[in-house]
Amino acid sequence: MPVEETEKEMLKEDVDGGDDTATTQKQPHRGVYLLPNLFTTAALFSGFYSIIAAMNGNFTQAAVAIFISMVLDGLDGRVARLTRTQSAFGAEYDSLADMVSFGIAPALVAFTWALAPLGKVGWIAAFIYAVGAALRLARFNTMIGSQDKRYFTGLPSPSAAAIVAGVIWASESAGVSGEQIASVMALLVPITGLLMVSNVKYRSFKDLNIKGRVPFVVLLIAVLVLVLIALEPALVLAGIFCAYGLWGVLGIFIKQLR
């Protein structure tokens, strides 16, 4: 995950130096923190593997690999914070890995699975998603520290990837081929890409206090969701992330009705 803006400024000062002699001297080689970057590398590997799996026609594996990449991407930032190994290198590396795992991989998997027979319409739809992910990540990096942490501006790229991968996974599990819903994917993929660069607000849940006490019914719901995911992972995960994507859009209409 990206480091805070103040940390980036401090790191920049360390690199720039404060006097002329510091800039003329050769900067010493600096290593990188191993543990958090291992998680980032693993997330990048999962995203890359999803592309290879799709090229070989293993679309279920390709979709699952994207979800695995999501889990690993969520862990690298937490590991960095817990071990106090945050760095500018880690932030940039994480962002580049996200572009592969949540930008390029979902677009290519969707194209190979359903969009290729549509010709130009298919690859344009996939490209809109890919460029949407790139713009979303760039905007996120430039807005660090300047927006309300309770909300994301635009659909987060991991959630967008989960929508595309979830639909593919659920369809494959139900025996539905990409060609059968090619028209649906030709709409879903670019719309998801556009939602990433929209101004629609999505809850980040960063303000959720999981350490405090919660009503007993919340625990029951959490257990029920976990059981459902264990029973039907493809269908439930696709439903959860599609609902999350729609919820931000519905929130706009709800505010207008008030």
mmCIF file of C-alpha atoms in Angstrom:
data_model
loop_
_atom_site.group_PDB
_atom_site.id
_atom_site.type_symbol
_atom_site.label_atom_id
_atom_site.label_comp_id
_atom_site.label_asym_id
_atom_site.label_seq_id
_atom_site.Cartn_x
_atom_site.Cartn_y
_atom_site.Cartn_z
ATOM 1 C CA MET A 1 0.000 0.000 0.000
ATOM 2 C CA PRO A 2 1.199 3.576 -0.643
ATOM 3 C CA VAL A 3 2.948 5.317 2.233
ATOM 4 C CA GLU A 4 1.631 8.557 3.732
ATOM 5 C CA GLU A 5 2.370 11.828 1.966
ATOM 6 C CA THR A 6 4.522 13.067 4.851
ATOM 7 C CA GLU A 7 6.678 9.960 4.650
ATOM 8 C CA LYS A 8 7.152 10.505 0.923
ATOM 9 C CA GLU A 9 8.252 14.084 1.574
ATOM 10 C CA MET A 10 10.741 12.917 4.210
ATOM 11 C CA LEU A 11 12.106 10.278 1.868
ATOM 12 C CA LYS A 12 12.414 12.836 -0.916
ATOM 13 C CA GLU A 13 14.378 15.146 1.385
ATOM 14 C CA ASP A 14 16.722 12.287 2.245
ATOM 15 C CA VAL A 15 17.399 11.651 -1.441
ATOM 16 C CA ASP A 16 17.653 15.304 -2.523
ATOM 17 C CA GLY A 17 19.944 16.369 0.299
ATOM 18 C CA GLY A 18 20.366 19.874 1.646
ATOM 19 C CA ASP A 19 23.638 21.150 0.180
ATOM 20 C CA ASP A 20 25.621 21.105 -3.058
ATOM 21 C CA THR A 21 28.276 18.682 -1.818
ATOM 22 C CA ALA A 22 25.637 16.071 -1.063
ATOM 23 C CA THR A 23 24.301 16.235 -4.603
ATOM 24 C CA THR A 24 27.746 15.997 -6.208
ATOM 25 C CA GLN A 25 28.769 12.944 -4.195
ATOM 26 C CA LYS A 26 27.670 9.532 -5.387
ATOM 27 C CA GLN A 27 24.710 8.268 -3.427
ATOM 28 C CA PRO A 28 25.431 5.035 -1.542
ATOM 29 C CA HIS A 29 23.577 1.953 -2.733
ATOM 30 C CA ARG A 30 20.556 1.283 -0.583
ATOM 31 C CA GLY A 31 18.930 -2.109 -0.205
ATOM 32 C CA VAL A 32 15.221 -2.816 -0.031
ATOM 33 C CA TYR A 33 13.116 -4.336 2.716
ATOM 34 C CA LEU A 34 12.668 -8.036 2.038
ATOM 35 C CA LEU A 35 9.463 -9.108 3.798
ATOM 36 C CA PRO A 36 6.851 -6.663 2.440
ATOM 37 C CA ASN A 37 8.365 -6.767 -1.043
ATOM 38 C CA LEU A 38 8.142 -10.564 -1.019
ATOM 39 C CA PHE A 39 4.374 -10.245 -0.579
ATOM 40 C CA THR A 40 4.256 -7.686 -3.387
ATOM 41 C CA THR A 41 6.284 -10.002 -5.616
ATOM 42 C CA ALA A 42 3.949 -12.883 -4.798
ATOM 43 C CA ALA A 43 0.959 -10.699 -5.706
ATOM 44 C CA LEU A 44 2.659 -9.758 -8.971
ATOM 45 C CA PHE A 45 3.369 -13.425 -9.673
ATOM 46 C CA SER A 46 -0.299 -14.302 -9.143
ATOM 47 C CA GLY A 47 -1.361 -11.574 -11.552
ATOM 48 C CA PHE A 48 1.170 -12.743 -14.128
ATOM 49 C CA TYR A 49 0.122 -16.358 -13.675
ATOM 50 C CA SER A 50 -3.521 -15.445 -14.321
ATOM 51 C CA ILE A 51 -2.488 -14.191 -17.769
ATOM 52 C CA ILE A 52 -0.559 -17.404 -18.497
ATOM 53 C CA ALA A 53 -3.485 -19.529 -17.288
ATOM 54 C CA ALA A 54 -5.907 -17.629 -19.537
ATOM 55 C CA MET A 55 -3.603 -18.077 -22.533
ATOM 56 C CA ASN A 56 -3.689 -21.824 -21.858
ATOM 57 C CA GLY A 57 -7.481 -21.840 -21.568
ATOM 58 C CA ASN A 58 -7.554 -22.353 -17.779
ATOM 59 C CA PHE A 59 -9.953 -19.523 -17.001
ATOM 60 C CA THR A 60 -11.000 -20.726 -13.549
ATOM 61 C CA GLN A 61 -7.352 -20.782 -12.480
ATOM 62 C CA ALA A 62 -6.878 -17.352 -14.040
ATOM 63 C CA ALA A 63 -9.778 -15.887 -12.061
ATOM 64 C CA VAL A 64 -8.689 -17.533 -8.803
ATOM 65 C CA ALA A 65 -5.147 -16.201 -9.291
ATOM 66 C CA ILE A 66 -6.507 -12.643 -9.423
ATOM 67 C CA PHE A 67 -8.306 -13.175 -6.101
ATOM 68 C CA ILE A 68 -5.118 -14.604 -4.585
ATOM 69 C CA SER A 69 -3.293 -11.505 -5.798
ATOM 70 C CA MET A 70 -5.897 -9.385 -3.996
ATOM 71 C CA VAL A 71 -5.223 -11.173 -0.714
ATOM 72 C CA LEU A 72 -1.458 -10.809 -1.061
ATOM 73 C CA ASP A 73 -1.816 -7.148 -2.049
ATOM 74 C CA GLY A 74 -3.796 -6.529 1.116
ATOM 75 C CA LEU A 75 -1.095 -8.157 3.215
ATOM 76 C CA ASP A 76 2.027 -6.387 1.923
ATOM 77 C CA GLY A 77 1.027 -2.978 3.239
ATOM 78 C CA ARG A 78 -0.010 -4.363 6.610
ATOM 79 C CA VAL A 79 3.240 -6.290 6.919
ATOM 80 C CA ALA A 80 5.195 -3.127 6.079
ATOM 81 C CA ARG A 81 3.350 -1.138 8.747
ATOM 82 C CA LEU A 82 3.642 -3.847 11.400
ATOM 83 C CA THR A 83 7.374 -4.305 10.782
ATOM 84 C CA ARG A 84 7.971 -0.587 10.179
ATOM 85 C CA THR A 85 9.502 -1.299 6.793
ATOM 86 C CA GLN A 86 7.547 1.207 4.708
ATOM 87 C CA SER A 87 9.544 2.835 1.924
ATOM 88 C CA ALA A 88 9.110 4.865 -1.243
ATOM 89 C CA PHE A 89 10.454 1.904 -3.221
ATOM 90 C CA GLY A 90 7.824 -0.378 -1.718
ATOM 91 C CA ALA A 91 5.054 2.087 -2.540
ATOM 92 C CA GLU A 92 6.121 2.402 -6.171
ATOM 93 C CA TYR A 93 6.686 -1.339 -6.542
ATOM 94 C CA ASP A 94 3.251 -2.047 -5.078
ATOM 95 C CA SER A 95 1.609 0.368 -7.505
ATOM 96 C CA LEU A 96 3.335 -1.218 -10.518
ATOM 97 C CA ALA A 97 2.381 -4.698 -9.306
ATOM 98 C CA ASP A 98 -1.224 -3.544 -8.910
ATOM 99 C CA MET A 99 -1.247 -2.368 -12.523
ATOM 100 C CA VAL A 100 -0.306 -5.853 -13.678
ATOM 101 C CA SER A 101 -2.550 -7.785 -11.290
ATOM 102 C CA PHE A 102 -5.630 -5.540 -11.331
ATOM 103 C CA GLY A 103 -5.229 -3.692 -14.617
ATOM 104 C CA ILE A 104 -3.571 -5.769 -17.317
ATOM 105 C CA ALA A 105 -4.437 -9.264 -16.043
ATOM 106 C CA PRO A 106 -8.244 -8.822 -15.745
ATOM 107 C CA ALA A 107 -8.383 -7.073 -19.119
ATOM 108 C CA LEU A 108 -6.440 -9.828 -20.896
ATOM 109 C CA VAL A 109 -8.297 -12.635 -19.119
ATOM 110 C CA ALA A 110 -11.658 -11.091 -20.039
ATOM 111 C CA PHE A 111 -10.502 -10.541 -23.617
ATOM 112 C CA THR A 112 -9.259 -14.115 -24.016
ATOM 113 C CA TRP A 113 -12.355 -15.587 -22.344
ATOM 114 C CA ALA A 114 -15.156 -13.618 -23.985
ATOM 115 C CA LEU A 115 -14.178 -10.489 -25.900
ATOM 116 C CA ALA A 116 -11.831 -11.793 -28.610
ATOM 117 C CA PRO A 117 -14.648 -12.953 -30.965
ATOM 118 C CA LEU A 118 -16.077 -9.410 -30.930
ATOM 119 C CA GLY A 119 -13.085 -8.040 -32.833
ATOM 120 C CA LYS A 120 -12.428 -4.325 -32.390
ATOM 121 C CA VAL A 121 -15.277 -3.948 -29.907
ATOM 122 C CA GLY A 122 -13.674 -6.616 -27.737
ATOM 123 C CA TRP A 123 -10.168 -5.218 -27.563
ATOM 124 C CA ILE A 124 -11.426 -1.646 -27.154
ATOM 125 C CA ALA A 125 -13.553 -2.780 -24.204
ATOM 126 C CA ALA A 126 -10.518 -4.475 -22.646
ATOM 127 C CA PHE A 127 -8.332 -1.428 -23.289
ATOM 128 C CA ILE A 128 -10.843 0.914 -21.618
ATOM 129 C CA TYR A 129 -10.602 -1.241 -18.515
ATOM 130 C CA ALA A 130 -6.786 -1.304 -18.597
ATOM 131 C CA VAL A 131 -6.395 2.453 -19.041
ATOM 132 C CA GLY A 132 -9.038 3.022 -16.363
ATOM 133 C CA ALA A 133 -6.955 0.993 -13.918
ATOM 134 C CA ALA A 134 -3.793 2.935 -14.824
ATOM 135 C CA LEU A 135 -5.512 6.290 -14.330
ATOM 136 C CA ARG A 136 -7.123 5.075 -11.095
ATOM 137 C CA LEU A 137 -3.781 4.059 -9.606
ATOM 138 C CA ALA A 138 -2.096 7.292 -10.711
ATOM 139 C CA ARG A 139 -4.887 9.372 -9.201
ATOM 140 C CA PHE A 140 -4.802 7.397 -5.968
ATOM 141 C CA ASN A 141 -1.056 7.951 -5.584
ATOM 142 C CA THR A 142 -1.398 11.712 -6.132
ATOM 143 C CA MET A 143 -4.314 12.031 -3.690
ATOM 144 C CA ILE A 144 -2.623 10.340 -0.732
ATOM 145 C CA GLY A 145 -3.269 12.346 2.422
ATOM 146 C CA SER A 146 -5.679 14.771 0.731
ATOM 147 C CA GLN A 147 -8.941 12.814 0.755
ATOM 148 C CA ASP A 148 -11.314 11.400 3.353
ATOM 149 C CA LYS A 149 -9.914 8.021 4.369
ATOM 150 C CA ARG A 150 -13.429 6.691 4.897
ATOM 151 C CA TYR A 151 -14.093 6.769 1.154
ATOM 152 C CA PHE A 152 -12.380 5.955 -2.113
ATOM 153 C CA THR A 153 -12.909 8.255 -5.082
ATOM 154 C CA GLY A 154 -13.766 5.850 -7.854
ATOM 155 C CA LEU A 155 -13.990 2.075 -7.705
ATOM 156 C CA PRO A 156 -10.741 0.640 -6.255
ATOM 157 C CA SER A 157 -8.767 -1.350 -8.821
ATOM 158 C CA PRO A 158 -8.720 -4.573 -6.726
ATOM 159 C CA SER A 159 -12.526 -4.438 -6.465
ATOM 160 C CA ALA A 160 -12.831 -3.809 -10.200
ATOM 161 C CA ALA A 161 -10.586 -6.799 -10.867
ATOM 162 C CA ALA A 162 -12.685 -8.887 -8.475
ATOM 163 C CA ILE A 163 -15.866 -8.011 -10.378
ATOM 164 C CA VAL A 164 -14.397 -9.124 -13.703
ATOM 165 C CA ALA A 165 -12.666 -12.204 -12.276
ATOM 166 C CA GLY A 166 -15.695 -13.087 -10.144
ATOM 167 C CA VAL A 167 -18.073 -13.060 -13.106
ATOM 168 C CA ILE A 168 -15.670 -15.234 -15.117
ATOM 169 C CA TRP A 169 -15.188 -17.667 -12.227
ATOM 170 C CA ALA A 170 -18.922 -17.901 -11.479
ATOM 171 C CA SER A 171 -19.759 -18.382 -15.153
ATOM 172 C CA GLU A 172 -17.170 -21.116 -15.573
ATOM 173 C CA SER A 173 -18.494 -22.856 -12.448
ATOM 174 C CA ALA A 174 -22.024 -22.731 -13.892
ATOM 175 C CA GLY A 175 -20.895 -24.088 -17.252
ATOM 176 C CA VAL A 176 -21.450 -20.792 -19.079
ATOM 177 C CA SER A 177 -18.838 -20.016 -21.718
ATOM 178 C CA GLY A 178 -17.444 -16.604 -22.521
ATOM 179 C CA GLU A 179 -18.975 -16.635 -25.990
ATOM 180 C CA GLN A 180 -22.451 -17.016 -24.476
ATOM 181 C CA ILE A 181 -22.171 -13.784 -22.508
ATOM 182 C CA ALA A 182 -19.732 -11.905 -24.733
ATOM 183 C CA SER A 183 -22.185 -9.017 -25.122
ATOM 184 C CA VAL A 184 -22.585 -8.759 -21.344
ATOM 185 C CA MET A 185 -18.818 -8.692 -20.852
ATOM 186 C CA ALA A 186 -18.488 -6.065 -23.602
ATOM 187 C CA LEU A 187 -20.564 -3.799 -21.346
ATOM 188 C CA LEU A 188 -19.351 -4.939 -17.926
ATOM 189 C CA VAL A 189 -15.615 -4.629 -18.597
ATOM 190 C CA PRO A 190 -15.529 -1.004 -19.891
ATOM 191 C CA ILE A 191 -18.163 0.158 -17.385
ATOM 192 C CA THR A 192 -16.013 -1.234 -14.582
ATOM 193 C CA GLY A 193 -13.039 0.591 -16.068
ATOM 194 C CA LEU A 194 -14.969 3.868 -16.187
ATOM 195 C CA LEU A 195 -16.128 3.446 -12.585
ATOM 196 C CA MET A 196 -12.475 3.358 -11.524
ATOM 197 C CA VAL A 197 -11.895 6.881 -12.868
ATOM 198 C CA SER A 198 -15.293 8.234 -11.822
ATOM 199 C CA ASN A 199 -15.987 10.503 -8.854
ATOM 200 C CA VAL A 200 -18.316 7.938 -7.297
ATOM 201 C CA LYS A 201 -17.602 7.485 -3.590
ATOM 202 C CA TYR A 202 -17.011 3.992 -2.243
ATOM 203 C CA ARG A 203 -16.624 3.084 1.406
ATOM 204 C CA SER A 204 -13.059 2.095 2.231
ATOM 205 C CA PHE A 205 -14.008 0.520 5.604
ATOM 206 C CA LYS A 206 -10.709 1.846 6.979
ATOM 207 C CA ASP A 207 -12.654 3.362 9.871
ATOM 208 C CA LEU A 208 -14.131 -0.020 10.796
ATOM 209 C CA ASN A 209 -13.043 -0.944 14.314
ATOM 210 C CA ILE A 210 -12.661 -4.711 14.334
ATOM 211 C CA LYS A 211 -11.001 -4.655 17.756
ATOM 212 C CA GLY A 212 -14.033 -3.226 19.547
ATOM 213 C CA ARG A 213 -17.235 -4.935 20.634
ATOM 214 C CA VAL A 214 -19.924 -5.561 18.028
ATOM 215 C CA PRO A 215 -23.528 -6.783 18.292
ATOM 216 C CA PHE A 216 -23.905 -10.556 18.304
ATOM 217 C CA VAL A 217 -25.874 -10.440 15.053
ATOM 218 C CA VAL A 218 -22.820 -8.968 13.281
ATOM 219 C CA LEU A 219 -20.786 -12.011 14.297
ATOM 220 C CA LEU A 220 -23.516 -14.316 13.009
ATOM 221 C CA ILE A 221 -23.608 -12.507 9.661
ATOM 222 C CA ALA A 222 -19.811 -12.687 9.357
ATOM 223 C CA VAL A 223 -19.829 -16.428 10.068
ATOM 224 C CA LEU A 224 -22.681 -16.944 7.585
ATOM 225 C CA VAL A 225 -20.776 -15.098 4.853
ATOM 226 C CA LEU A 226 -17.661 -17.196 5.483
ATOM 227 C CA VAL A 227 -19.715 -20.407 5.305
ATOM 228 C CA LEU A 228 -21.318 -19.304 2.034
ATOM 229 C CA ILE A 229 -17.913 -18.434 0.574
ATOM 230 C CA ALA A 230 -16.635 -21.873 1.568
ATOM 231 C CA LEU A 231 -19.649 -23.556 -0.081
ATOM 232 C CA GLU A 232 -19.906 -21.448 -3.252
ATOM 233 C CA PRO A 233 -16.797 -19.235 -3.459
ATOM 234 C CA ALA A 234 -17.241 -18.182 -7.083
ATOM 235 C CA LEU A 235 -20.892 -17.160 -6.851
ATOM 236 C CA VAL A 236 -20.647 -15.481 -3.442
ATOM 237 C CA LEU A 237 -17.478 -13.499 -4.180
ATOM 238 C CA ALA A 238 -18.851 -12.376 -7.540
ATOM 239 C CA GLY A 239 -22.075 -11.293 -5.837
ATOM 240 C CA ILE A 240 -20.290 -9.404 -3.053
ATOM 241 C CA PHE A 241 -18.046 -7.382 -5.345
ATOM 242 C CA CYS A 242 -20.750 -6.721 -7.936
ATOM 243 C CA ALA A 243 -22.959 -5.442 -5.115
ATOM 244 C CA TYR A 244 -20.093 -3.237 -3.889
ATOM 245 C CA GLY A 245 -19.653 -1.805 -7.376
ATOM 246 C CA LEU A 246 -23.378 -1.071 -7.688
ATOM 247 C CA TRP A 247 -23.673 0.334 -4.179
ATOM 248 C CA GLY A 248 -21.527 3.358 -4.954
ATOM 249 C CA VAL A 249 -23.663 4.182 -7.994
ATOM 250 C CA LEU A 250 -26.906 3.657 -6.061
ATOM 251 C CA GLY A 251 -25.562 5.961 -3.347
ATOM 252 C CA ILE A 252 -25.665 8.857 -5.820
ATOM 253 C CA PHE A 253 -29.359 8.303 -6.539
ATOM 254 C CA ILE A 254 -30.157 7.856 -2.849
ATOM 255 C CA LYS A 255 -28.552 11.226 -2.053
ATOM 256 C CA GLN A 256 -30.532 12.909 -4.831
ATOM 257 C CA LEU A 257 -33.800 11.505 -3.473
ATOM 258 C CA ARG A 258 -33.144 12.880 -0.001
#
